CSV table of C-alpha atoms in Angstrom, one decimal:
chain,number,residue,atom,x,y,z
A,1,MET,CA,12.9,5.7,-22.4
A,2,ARG,CA,14.4,8.3,-20.1
A,3,SER,CA,18.1,9.0,-20.0
A,4,HIS,CA,18.0,9.0,-16.1
A,5,ALA,CA,16.5,6.7,-13.5
A,6,SER,CA,14.1,9.4,-12.5
A,7,VAL,CA,11.0,7.2,-11.9
A,8,MET,CA,10.7,6.1,-8.3
A,9,HIS,CA,8.4,3.2,-7.1
A,10,LEU,CA,7.9,3.0,-3.4
A,11,ASP,CA,6.3,0.0,-1.7
A,12,LEU,CA,5.8,-0.2,2.1
A,13,ASP,CA,7.0,-3.5,3.5
A,14,ALA,CA,4.2,-5.9,4.7
A,15,PHE,CA,2.3,-2.7,5.3
A,16,PHE,CA,-0.9,-3.7,7.3
A,17,ALA,CA,1.1,-6.3,9.4
A,18,ALA,CA,3.9,-3.8,10.0
A,19,VAL,CA,1.5,-1.2,11.3
A,20,GLU,CA,0.0,-3.8,13.7
A,21,GLN,CA,3.5,-4.8,14.9
A,22,ARG,CA,4.4,-1.1,15.3
A,23,ASP,CA,1.3,-0.5,17.5
A,24,LYS,CA,1.4,-3.8,19.3
A,25,PRO,CA,4.8,-4.3,20.9
A,26,SER,CA,4.0,-7.9,21.9
A,27,LEU,CA,3.7,-8.8,18.2
A,28,ARG,CA,7.1,-7.5,17.1
A,29,GLY,CA,9.2,-10.2,15.6
A,30,LYS,CA,6.3,-12.6,15.5
A,31,PRO,CA,4.0,-13.9,12.7
A,32,VAL,CA,1.1,-11.5,12.1
A,33,ILE,CA,-1.6,-12.1,9.5
A,34,VAL,CA,-4.2,-9.4,8.7
A,35,GLY,CA,-7.4,-10.2,6.8
A,36,GLY,CA,-10.9,-11.4,7.0
A,37,VAL,CA,-11.4,-13.5,10.1
A,38,GLY,CA,-14.6,-15.2,9.0
A,39,LEU,CA,-14.9,-18.8,7.7
A,40,ARG,CA,-14.3,-17.5,4.2
A,41,GLY,CA,-11.8,-14.8,5.0
A,42,VAL,CA,-8.7,-14.1,2.9
A,43,VAL,CA,-5.3,-12.8,3.8
A,44,SER,CA,-4.7,-9.2,3.1
A,45,THR,CA,-1.1,-9.0,4.4
A,46,ALA,CA,1.3,-11.4,6.2
A,47,SER,CA,4.3,-10.2,8.1
A,48,TYR,CA,7.7,-11.5,6.9
A,49,GLU,CA,7.7,-13.8,9.9
A,50,ALA,CA,4.5,-15.4,8.6
A,51,ARG,CA,5.7,-15.5,5.0
A,52,ARG,CA,8.4,-18.0,6.1
A,53,PHE,CA,5.6,-20.5,6.6
A,54,GLY,CA,4.3,-20.0,3.1
A,55,VAL,CA,1.5,-17.5,4.0
A,56,GLY,CA,0.8,-14.9,1.3
A,57,SER,CA,-1.8,-12.3,0.2
A,58,ALA,CA,-5.1,-13.6,-1.3
A,59,MET,CA,-4.6,-17.0,0.5
A,60,ALA,CA,-7.7,-18.4,2.2
A,61,MET,CA,-7.5,-17.6,5.9
A,62,SER,CA,-8.2,-21.3,6.7
A,63,GLU,CA,-5.1,-22.3,4.8
A,64,ALA,CA,-3.1,-19.6,6.5
A,65,ARG,CA,-4.2,-20.9,9.9
A,66,ARG,CA,-3.1,-24.4,8.8
A,67,ARG,CA,0.3,-23.3,7.7
A,68,CYS,CA,1.0,-20.9,10.6
A,69,PRO,CA,-1.4,-21.7,13.5
A,70,HIS,CA,0.7,-19.8,16.1
A,71,ALA,CA,0.4,-16.5,14.2
A,72,ALA,CA,-1.7,-13.5,15.5
A,73,PHE,CA,-4.8,-13.3,13.2
A,74,LEU,CA,-6.1,-9.7,13.1
A,75,ALA,CA,-9.1,-8.2,11.3
A,76,GLY,CA,-7.3,-5.0,10.4
A,77,ARG,CA,-7.6,-1.3,11.5
A,78,PHE,CA,-8.0,0.8,8.3
A,79,ASP,CA,-8.0,4.1,10.1
A,80,ALA,CA,-4.5,3.4,11.3
A,81,TYR,CA,-3.4,2.3,7.8
A,82,ARG,CA,-4.9,5.4,6.2
A,83,ALA,CA,-3.1,7.6,8.8
A,84,ALA,CA,0.2,6.1,8.0
A,85,SER,CA,-0.4,6.2,4.3
A,86,ARG,CA,-1.2,10.0,4.5
A,87,ILE,CA,2.2,10.6,6.1
A,88,VAL,CA,4.0,8.6,3.4
A,89,MET,CA,2.2,10.2,0.5
A,90,GLY,CA,2.9,13.6,2.0
A,91,LEU,CA,6.6,12.9,2.0
A,92,LEU,CA,6.4,11.8,-1.6
A,93,ARG,CA,4.6,15.0,-2.7
A,94,GLU,CA,7.4,17.0,-1.1
A,95,LEU,CA,9.7,15.4,-3.7
A,96,SER,CA,7.5,16.0,-6.8
A,97,PRO,CA,4.0,17.2,-7.8
A,98,LEU,CA,3.7,14.1,-9.9
A,99,VAL,CA,2.8,11.3,-7.5
A,100,GLU,CA,0.6,8.4,-8.6
A,101,PRO,CA,-0.7,6.4,-5.7
A,102,LEU,CA,-1.6,2.8,-6.6
A,103,SER,CA,-2.9,1.9,-3.1
A,104,LEU,CA,-2.4,2.9,0.5
A,105,ASP,CA,1.1,1.4,0.5
A,106,GLU,CA,2.4,1.9,-3.0
A,107,ALA,CA,3.1,4.8,-5.4
A,108,PHE,CA,5.1,6.1,-8.4
A,109,VAL,CA,7.0,9.4,-8.2
A,110,ASP,CA,8.3,11.4,-11.2
A,111,LEU,CA,11.6,12.8,-9.8
A,112,ALA,CA,12.2,14.8,-12.9
A,113,ALA,CA,9.1,16.9,-12.3
A,114,GLY,CA,10.1,18.0,-8.8
A,115,PRO,CA,12.4,20.8,-7.6
A,116,GLU,CA,15.6,21.2,-9.6
A,117,ARG,CA,17.9,18.4,-8.5
A,118,SER,CA,20.7,16.3,-9.8
A,119,LEU,CA,19.6,13.0,-11.5
A,120,ALA,CA,23.0,11.4,-11.3
A,121,GLU,CA,22.9,7.9,-9.8
A,122,PRO,CA,24.7,8.7,-6.5
A,123,ASP,CA,22.4,11.7,-5.9
A,124,LEU,CA,19.3,9.6,-6.7
A,125,LEU,CA,20.4,6.9,-4.3
A,126,ALA,CA,21.1,9.4,-1.6
A,127,LEU,CA,17.7,10.9,-2.1
A,128,ALA,CA,16.0,7.5,-1.8
A,129,ALA,CA,18.1,6.7,1.4
A,130,GLY,CA,17.0,10.0,2.9
A,131,LEU,CA,13.4,9.4,2.1
A,132,ARG,CA,13.4,6.0,3.6
A,133,ALA,CA,15.1,7.2,6.8
A,134,ARG,CA,12.6,10.1,7.2
A,135,LEU,CA,9.7,7.7,6.4
A,136,THR,CA,10.7,5.4,9.2
A,137,GLU,CA,11.1,8.2,11.6
A,138,GLU,CA,7.8,9.9,10.9
A,139,THR,CA,5.7,6.7,10.7
A,140,GLY,CA,7.1,5.3,13.9
A,141,GLY,CA,9.2,2.6,12.5
A,142,LEU,CA,7.6,1.5,9.1
A,143,THR,CA,10.0,0.6,6.3
A,144,ALA,CA,9.8,0.8,2.5
A,145,SER,CA,11.4,-0.7,-0.5
A,146,VAL,CA,12.3,1.8,-3.2
A,147,GLY,CA,13.1,1.2,-6.9
A,148,LEU,CA,14.5,3.7,-9.3
A,149,GLY,CA,14.4,3.3,-13.1
A,150,SER,CA,13.9,4.9,-16.4
A,151,SER,CA,10.2,3.8,-16.6
A,152,LYS,CA,7.3,2.7,-14.4
A,153,PHE,CA,7.9,-1.0,-15.3
A,154,ILE,CA,11.6,-0.9,-14.5
A,155,ALA,CA,11.1,1.1,-11.2
A,156,LYS,CA,8.6,-1.4,-10.0
A,157,VAL,CA,10.9,-4.3,-10.9
A,158,ALA,CA,13.6,-2.5,-9.0
A,159,SER,CA,11.5,-2.2,-5.9
A,160,GLU,CA,10.7,-5.9,-6.0
A,161,LEU,CA,14.4,-6.7,-6.3
A,162,ALA,CA,15.1,-4.4,-3.3
A,163,LYS,CA,12.6,-6.1,-0.9
A,164,PRO,CA,12.5,-6.0,2.0
A,165,ASP,CA,13.7,-2.6,3.3
A,166,GLY,CA,16.1,-1.7,0.5
A,167,VAL,CA,16.9,0.5,-2.5
A,168,ARG,CA,17.7,-0.7,-6.0
A,169,LEU,CA,18.6,1.5,-9.0
A,170,VAL,CA,18.5,0.1,-12.5
A,171,ALA,CA,20.9,2.2,-14.6
A,172,PRO,CA,19.7,3.4,-18.0
A,173,GLY,CA,21.0,1.1,-20.6
A,174,THR,CA,21.0,-2.0,-18.3
A,175,GLU,CA,17.2,-2.5,-18.3
A,176,VAL,CA,17.0,-5.4,-20.8
A,177,ALA,CA,19.9,-7.3,-19.1
A,178,THR,CA,18.3,-6.7,-15.7
A,179,ILE,CA,14.9,-8.2,-16.5
A,180,ALA,CA,16.3,-11.0,-18.7
A,181,PRO,CA,16.7,-13.6,-15.9
A,182,LEU,CA,13.4,-12.8,-14.2
A,183,PRO,CA,10.4,-15.1,-14.7
A,184,ALA,CA,8.1,-14.1,-17.5
A,185,ARG,CA,5.4,-13.5,-14.9
A,186,ALA,CA,7.4,-10.4,-13.8
A,187,ILE,CA,6.0,-8.6,-16.8
A,188,PRO,CA,2.7,-6.9,-16.1
A,189,GLY,CA,-0.3,-8.7,-17.5
A,190,VAL,CA,1.4,-12.2,-17.7
A,191,GLY,CA,-0.9,-14.3,-15.6
A,192,PRO,CA,-1.5,-18.0,-15.4
A,193,ALA,CA,-3.6,-18.2,-18.6
A,194,THR,CA,-1.0,-16.2,-20.7
A,195,MET,CA,1.8,-18.3,-19.2
A,196,ASP,CA,0.0,-21.5,-20.3
A,197,ARG,CA,0.1,-20.2,-23.9
A,198,LEU,CA,3.6,-18.9,-23.7
A,199,ALA,CA,4.8,-22.3,-22.3
A,200,ARG,CA,3.9,-23.8,-25.6
A,201,LEU,CA,6.6,-21.6,-27.1
A,202,GLY,CA,9.1,-22.7,-24.5
A,203,VAL,CA,8.9,-19.5,-22.5
A,204,ARG,CA,9.9,-19.5,-18.8
A,205,THR,CA,11.9,-16.3,-18.4
A,206,VAL,CA,11.9,-12.8,-19.8
A,207,ALA,CA,15.1,-13.9,-21.7
A,208,ASP,CA,13.0,-16.5,-23.5
A,209,LEU,CA,10.5,-13.8,-24.5
A,210,GLN,CA,13.3,-11.7,-25.8
A,211,GLY,CA,14.3,-14.6,-28.1
A,212,LEU,CA,10.9,-14.6,-29.8
A,213,SER,CA,9.9,-12.3,-32.6
A,214,GLU,CA,7.0,-10.0,-32.3
A,215,ALA,CA,5.3,-12.0,-35.1
A,216,GLU,CA,5.5,-15.2,-33.0
A,217,LEU,CA,3.9,-13.4,-30.0
A,218,VAL,CA,1.2,-11.8,-32.0
A,219,ARG,CA,0.4,-15.2,-33.6
A,220,GLU,CA,0.0,-16.8,-30.1
A,221,LEU,CA,-1.6,-13.9,-28.2
A,222,GLY,CA,-3.2,-11.6,-30.7
A,223,ARG,CA,-2.0,-8.3,-32.0
A,224,SER,CA,-2.5,-6.0,-29.0
A,225,GLY,CA,-1.3,-8.6,-26.5
A,226,GLY,CA,1.7,-9.8,-28.6
A,227,GLU,CA,2.9,-6.3,-29.4
A,228,HIS,CA,2.5,-5.2,-25.8
A,229,LEU,CA,4.4,-8.1,-24.4
A,230,HIS,CA,7.2,-7.8,-27.0
A,231,ARG,CA,7.7,-4.1,-26.0
A,232,LEU,CA,7.9,-4.8,-22.3
A,233,ALA,CA,10.2,-7.8,-22.8
A,234,PHE,CA,12.7,-5.2,-24.1
A,235,ALA,CA,11.8,-2.7,-21.3
A,236,ASP,CA,10.0,-0.3,-23.7
A,237,ASP,CA,7.5,1.5,-21.4
A,238,ASP,CA,6.7,5.2,-21.9
A,239,ARG,CA,3.7,5.4,-19.6
A,240,ALA,CA,3.5,8.8,-17.8
A,241,ILE,CA,3.1,9.1,-14.1
A,242,GLU,CA,-0.5,10.3,-13.5
A,243,PRO,CA,-1.3,12.2,-10.3
A,244,GLU,CA,-4.4,11.1,-8.5
A,245,ARG,CA,-7.4,11.9,-10.6
A,246,GLU,CA,-10.4,14.0,-9.4
A,247,THR,CA,-12.6,11.0,-10.0
A,248,LYS,CA,-11.3,8.5,-7.5
A,249,SER,CA,-14.0,5.8,-7.8
A,250,ILE,CA,-17.3,4.8,-9.4
A,251,SER,CA,-19.9,2.7,-7.6
A,252,VAL,CA,-23.5,1.5,-7.6
A,253,GLU,CA,-25.4,0.5,-4.4
A,254,ASP,CA,-28.9,-0.9,-3.8
A,255,THR,CA,-30.6,-1.0,-0.4
A,256,PHE,CA,-33.3,-3.7,-0.3
A,257,GLU,CA,-36.8,-3.4,1.2
A,258,ARG,CA,-36.4,-6.8,2.7
A,259,ASP,CA,-33.2,-8.7,3.4
A,260,LEU,CA,-32.0,-11.0,0.6
A,261,SER,CA,-30.2,-14.2,1.2
A,262,ASP,CA,-30.5,-16.2,-2.1
A,263,PRO,CA,-27.0,-16.4,-3.6
A,264,GLY,CA,-28.4,-16.5,-7.1
A,265,VAL,CA,-30.5,-13.4,-6.7
A,266,LEU,CA,-27.5,-11.5,-5.1
A,267,ALA,CA,-25.2,-12.6,-7.9
A,268,GLY,CA,-27.7,-11.3,-10.5
A,269,ILE,CA,-27.8,-7.9,-8.7
A,270,ALA,CA,-24.0,-7.8,-8.6
A,271,ASP,CA,-23.9,-8.5,-12.4
A,272,ARG,CA,-26.3,-5.7,-13.0
A,273,GLN,CA,-24.4,-3.3,-10.8
A,274,ALA,CA,-21.1,-4.3,-12.5
A,275,THR,CA,-22.6,-3.6,-15.9
A,276,GLN,CA,-23.7,-0.1,-14.8
A,277,VAL,CA,-20.2,0.6,-13.3
A,278,ALA,CA,-18.4,-0.6,-16.4
A,279,GLN,CA,-20.7,1.5,-18.6
A,280,ARG,CA,-19.9,4.6,-16.6
A,281,LEU,CA,-16.2,3.7,-16.9
A,282,GLY,CA,-16.6,3.6,-20.7
A,283,ARG,CA,-18.4,6.9,-20.9
A,284,ALA,CA,-15.6,8.5,-18.8
A,285,GLY,CA,-12.9,6.9,-20.9
A,286,LEU,CA,-11.4,5.4,-17.8
A,287,PHE,CA,-10.0,2.0,-16.7
A,288,ALA,CA,-10.1,0.6,-13.2
A,289,ARG,CA,-7.4,-1.4,-11.2
A,290,THR,CA,-9.6,-2.3,-8.2
A,291,VAL,CA,-13.0,-3.9,-8.0
A,292,THR,CA,-15.0,-3.7,-4.7
A,293,VAL,CA,-18.0,-5.3,-3.3
A,294,LYS,CA,-19.8,-3.9,-0.2
A,295,VAL,CA,-22.3,-5.8,1.8
A,296,ARG,CA,-24.4,-4.5,4.8
A,297,TRP,CA,-26.0,-7.0,7.1
A,298,PRO,CA,-29.4,-6.7,8.9
A,299,ASP,CA,-27.7,-5.3,12.1
A,300,PHE,CA,-26.1,-2.5,10.0
A,301,SER,CA,-22.6,-3.9,10.3
A,302,SER,CA,-20.9,-4.2,6.9
A,303,VAL,CA,-18.0,-5.7,5.2
A,304,THR,CA,-16.1,-4.4,2.1
A,305,ARG,CA,-14.0,-6.7,0.0
A,306,SER,CA,-11.8,-5.5,-2.8
A,307,ARG,CA,-9.4,-7.1,-5.3
A,308,THR,CA,-6.7,-5.0,-6.9
A,309,LEU,CA,-6.1,-6.5,-10.4
A,310,ASP,CA,-2.8,-7.1,-12.1
A,311,GLY,CA,-3.8,-4.5,-14.7
A,312,ALA,CA,-6.6,-2.0,-15.5
A,313,THR,CA,-9.9,-2.9,-17.2
A,314,ASP,CA,-13.2,-1.4,-18.4
A,315,ARG,CA,-14.6,-4.8,-19.5
A,316,VAL,CA,-18.1,-5.6,-18.2
A,317,GLU,CA,-17.3,-9.3,-17.9
A,318,VAL,CA,-14.1,-8.8,-15.9
A,319,VAL,CA,-15.8,-6.4,-13.4
A,320,ALA,CA,-18.7,-8.7,-13.1
A,321,GLN,CA,-16.7,-11.9,-12.6
A,322,VAL,CA,-14.4,-10.3,-10.0
A,323,ALA,CA,-17.5,-8.9,-8.2
A,324,ARG,CA,-19.2,-12.3,-8.2
A,325,THR,CA,-16.0,-14.0,-6.8
A,326,LEU,CA,-15.7,-11.4,-4.0
A,327,LEU,CA,-19.4,-11.9,-3.1
A,328,ASP,CA,-19.2,-15.7,-3.3
A,329,GLY,CA,-16.5,-15.5,-0.6
A,330,LEU,CA,-19.0,-14.0,1.9
A,331,GLU,CA,-21.6,-15.9,4.0
A,332,THR,CA,-24.9,-14.3,3.1
A,333,SER,CA,-27.4,-16.7,4.7
A,334,GLN,CA,-28.1,-14.2,7.5
A,335,GLY,CA,-29.5,-11.8,4.9
A,336,VAL,CA,-28.2,-8.8,3.1
A,337,ARG,CA,-29.6,-5.3,3.6
A,338,LEU,CA,-27.4,-3.5,1.0
A,339,LEU,CA,-25.2,-4.6,-1.8
A,340,GLY,CA,-22.8,-2.5,-3.9
A,341,VAL,CA,-20.2,-2.9,-6.6
A,342,GLY,CA,-17.6,-0.3,-7.3
A,343,VAL,CA,-14.2,0.3,-9.0
A,344,SER,CA,-11.3,2.5,-8.1
A,345,GLY,CA,-7.7,3.1,-9.0
A,346,LEU,CA,-8.8,4.8,-12.2
A,347,VAL,CA,-6.4,5.4,-15.1
A,348,GLU,CA,-6.8,6.6,-18.7
A,349,VAL,CA,-5.1,3.6,-20.3
A,350,ALA,CA,-5.6,-0.2,-20.0
A,351,GLN,CA,-2.2,-0.8,-18.5
A,352,GLU,CA,-2.2,-4.5,-19.2
A,353,PRO,CA,-3.9,-5.5,-22.5
A,354,LEU,CA,-3.0,-9.1,-21.7
A,355,PHE,CA,-5.5,-9.2,-18.9
A,356,ASP,CA,-7.5,-12.4,-19.2
A,357,LEU,CA,-10.6,-13.6,-17.5
A,358,GLU,CA,-8.8,-16.7,-16.3
A,359,THR,CA,-6.4,-14.5,-14.3
A,360,THR,CA,-9.1,-12.7,-12.2
A,361,GLY,CA,-8.2,-14.8,-9.2
A,362,SER,CA,-4.8,-13.1,-9.0
A,363,GLY,CA,-4.1,-9.8,-7.4
A,364,ARG,CA,-4.3,-8.5,-3.8
A,365,VAL,CA,-7.6,-9.0,-1.8
A,366,VAL,CA,-8.4,-6.6,1.0
A,367,GLU,CA,-11.3,-7.1,3.4
A,368,GLU,CA,-12.5,-4.3,5.7
A,369,ALA,CA,-15.2,-4.8,8.3
A,370,GLU,CA,-17.3,-2.1,10.0
A,371,ALA,CA,-18.9,-2.8,13.4
A,372,PRO,CA,-22.7,-2.5,13.7
A,373,LEU,CA,-24.2,0.7,15.0
A,374,THR,CA,-25.1,-1.1,18.3
A,375,ARG,CA,-22.2,-3.0,19.7
A,376,ARG,CA,-22.7,-6.7,20.1
A,377,PRO,CA,-20.2,-9.5,21.0
A,378,SER,CA,-19.3,-10.2,17.4
A,379,GLY,CA,-18.2,-6.6,17.1
A,380,TRP,CA,-15.1,-7.3,19.2
A,381,LEU,CA,-12.9,-8.0,16.2
A,382,PRO,CA,-9.4,-9.3,16.9
A,383,GLY,CA,-6.8,-6.5,16.8
A,384,ALA,CA,-9.4,-3.7,17.3
A,385,ASP,CA,-8.4,-0.8,19.5
A,386,VAL,CA,-10.3,-0.5,22.8
A,387,TRP,CA,-10.3,1.7,25.9
A,388,HIS,CA,-10.9,0.7,29.5
A,389,ARG,CA,-11.7,3.3,32.1
A,390,ARG,CA,-9.2,1.8,34.6
A,391,HIS,CA,-6.6,0.1,32.5
A,392,GLY,CA,-6.4,2.5,29.5
A,393,ALA,CA,-5.7,1.7,25.9
A,394,GLY,CA,-5.5,-1.8,24.6
A,395,TRP,CA,-6.5,-4.1,21.8
A,396,VAL,CA,-8.7,-7.1,21.4
A,397,TRP,CA,-6.7,-10.3,21.8
A,398,GLY,CA,-9.8,-12.5,21.2
A,399,SER,CA,-13.5,-12.9,22.1
A,400,GLY,CA,-16.1,-15.6,22.6
A,401,LEU,CA,-18.5,-17.3,25.1
A,402,GLY,CA,-19.6,-13.8,26.3
A,403,ARG,CA,-16.0,-12.7,27.1
A,404,VAL,CA,-13.5,-10.4,25.5
A,405,THR,CA,-9.7,-10.7,26.2
A,406,VAL,CA,-7.7,-7.5,25.9
A,407,ARG,CA,-3.9,-6.8,25.9
A,408,PHE,CA,-3.2,-3.4,27.3
A,409,GLU,CA,-0.3,-1.8,25.4
A,410,THR,CA,0.5,0.9,23.0
A,411,ALA,CA,3.3,1.6,20.5
A,412,GLU,CA,5.3,3.3,23.3
A,413,SER,CA,4.5,1.2,26.3
A,414,GLY,CA,6.2,-2.1,25.5
A,415,PRO,CA,4.4,-5.4,25.8
A,416,GLY,CA,1.5,-5.2,28.2
A,417,PRO,CA,-0.7,-7.4,30.4
A,418,VAL,CA,-3.7,-9.4,29.2
A,419,ARG,CA,-7.0,-9.3,31.0
A,420,THR,CA,-10.5,-10.7,30.2
A,421,PHE,CA,-13.8,-9.0,30.7
A,422,ALA,CA,-17.5,-9.6,30.0
A,423,VAL,CA,-18.5,-8.4,26.5
A,424,ASP,CA,-20.9,-6.0,28.1
A,425,ASP,CA,-18.5,-4.6,30.7
A,426,PRO,CA,-19.6,-0.9,31.0
A,427,GLU,CA,-16.0,0.2,31.6
A,428,LEU,CA,-14.8,-1.3,28.2
A,429,SER,CA,-15.5,0.4,24.9
A,430,PRO,CA,-14.1,0.6,21.4
A,431,ALA,CA,-11.5,3.3,21.2
A,432,ALA,CA,-13.4,5.1,18.5
A,433,ASP,CA,-16.3,5.6,20.9
A,434,ARG,CA,-14.0,7.3,23.4
A,435,ASP,CA,-12.4,9.5,20.6
A,436,ALA,CA,-15.9,10.6,19.5
A,437,ASP,CA,-16.9,11.5,23.1
A,438,ASP,CA,-13.6,13.5,23.4
A,439,GLY,CA,-14.3,15.3,20.2
A,440,GLY,CA,-11.4,13.5,18.6
A,441,GLY,CA,-9.0,14.7,21.2
A,442,GLY,CA,-8.5,11.5,23.1
A,443,THR,CA,-5.3,9.6,23.5
A,444,ASP,CA,-4.1,8.2,20.2
A,445,PRO,CA,-3.4,4.5,20.6
A,446,HIS,CA,-1.3,4.5,17.5
A,447,GLY,CA,1.1,7.2,18.7
A,448,GLU,CA,0.4,9.2,15.5
């Protein structure tokens, strides 16, 4: 354990939804839900306004619509999210050479490895406050929650306690008392299956875990799981912060001579690809936090679905089961031209040895769609940026019955008017097409 709270965990607040609200003034202060918009889509991120209605990440989009029917349901704009993420990660790297990104919106920072600075509590809190203020300014209004602690586990707990838009420092020496009242699920790797076993021992909170001996936990969970859980219950976490590795991902893809639609055949191919991916992980001595499935349709449009696990794994059966679950959530009756399975978020240790097959349904799900090479009506995804020769920049409000409705506004313009066009209106085009025609020098609808 460190003697100073020099590990920082930063988590952008409701990131995807916040970017959409930033760039779409008419949605500010209103429920926004980002995710897959198909029949089997899942929620990637819900704004805090939508969370009040019980909408959360990894929820079926159909359930989100039932709970919050008046929300704006958007397909997501990953170019905008990546641009904002680059700004944030750049700010973190100014603080320290040791930055460990976990996703676009989350990272650990080793403040002890940066420029010489005071690690006294008031100075660390001032550093965090300055970072958050600068982040909000440079990203056009996004906010972040920041946790400071003596380990990665404690820093992440602190950022959760700071949500939303706050800072929390857990002083060295207070870690055990701080985590004691939290639910046992707050410990990495304690999912539903593990909680079922712990419940037999009367465990509900971390304090309950602290009251058990290591021998009792080993007897219930096995040696590695029991020892791991006992250590974390007493805030014993010495994991180092690992900068982004040269190897960022491992994947296997197959393009088929004829389109495949049989779910059983596709599941078998996904199993084989998952096995190859896991074998490559094993040979590299790596573990993965995120499993991804990519599907390309006959019209060359594609969708990528990924699940970030609660831990890191190299187990064939885990990668395969998550891949099958992600694939099962997609409608493949139209045929599949390409199928791929990949992993990312690579680390050198299995961060959560308690990871159990029964818990693979947990974790954040992200769905990213790519439009077909030739635009068609279904390519007008809700929330996508568009450009009209007379009206300028806007975004897709909705489409159907041969029409597309657009709200014309930008991050700087204030709420704008809504107009409807035919889907083949020659004056209307995806903003990306205009940017390409301009050589990347067109007006940036995100204000970035």
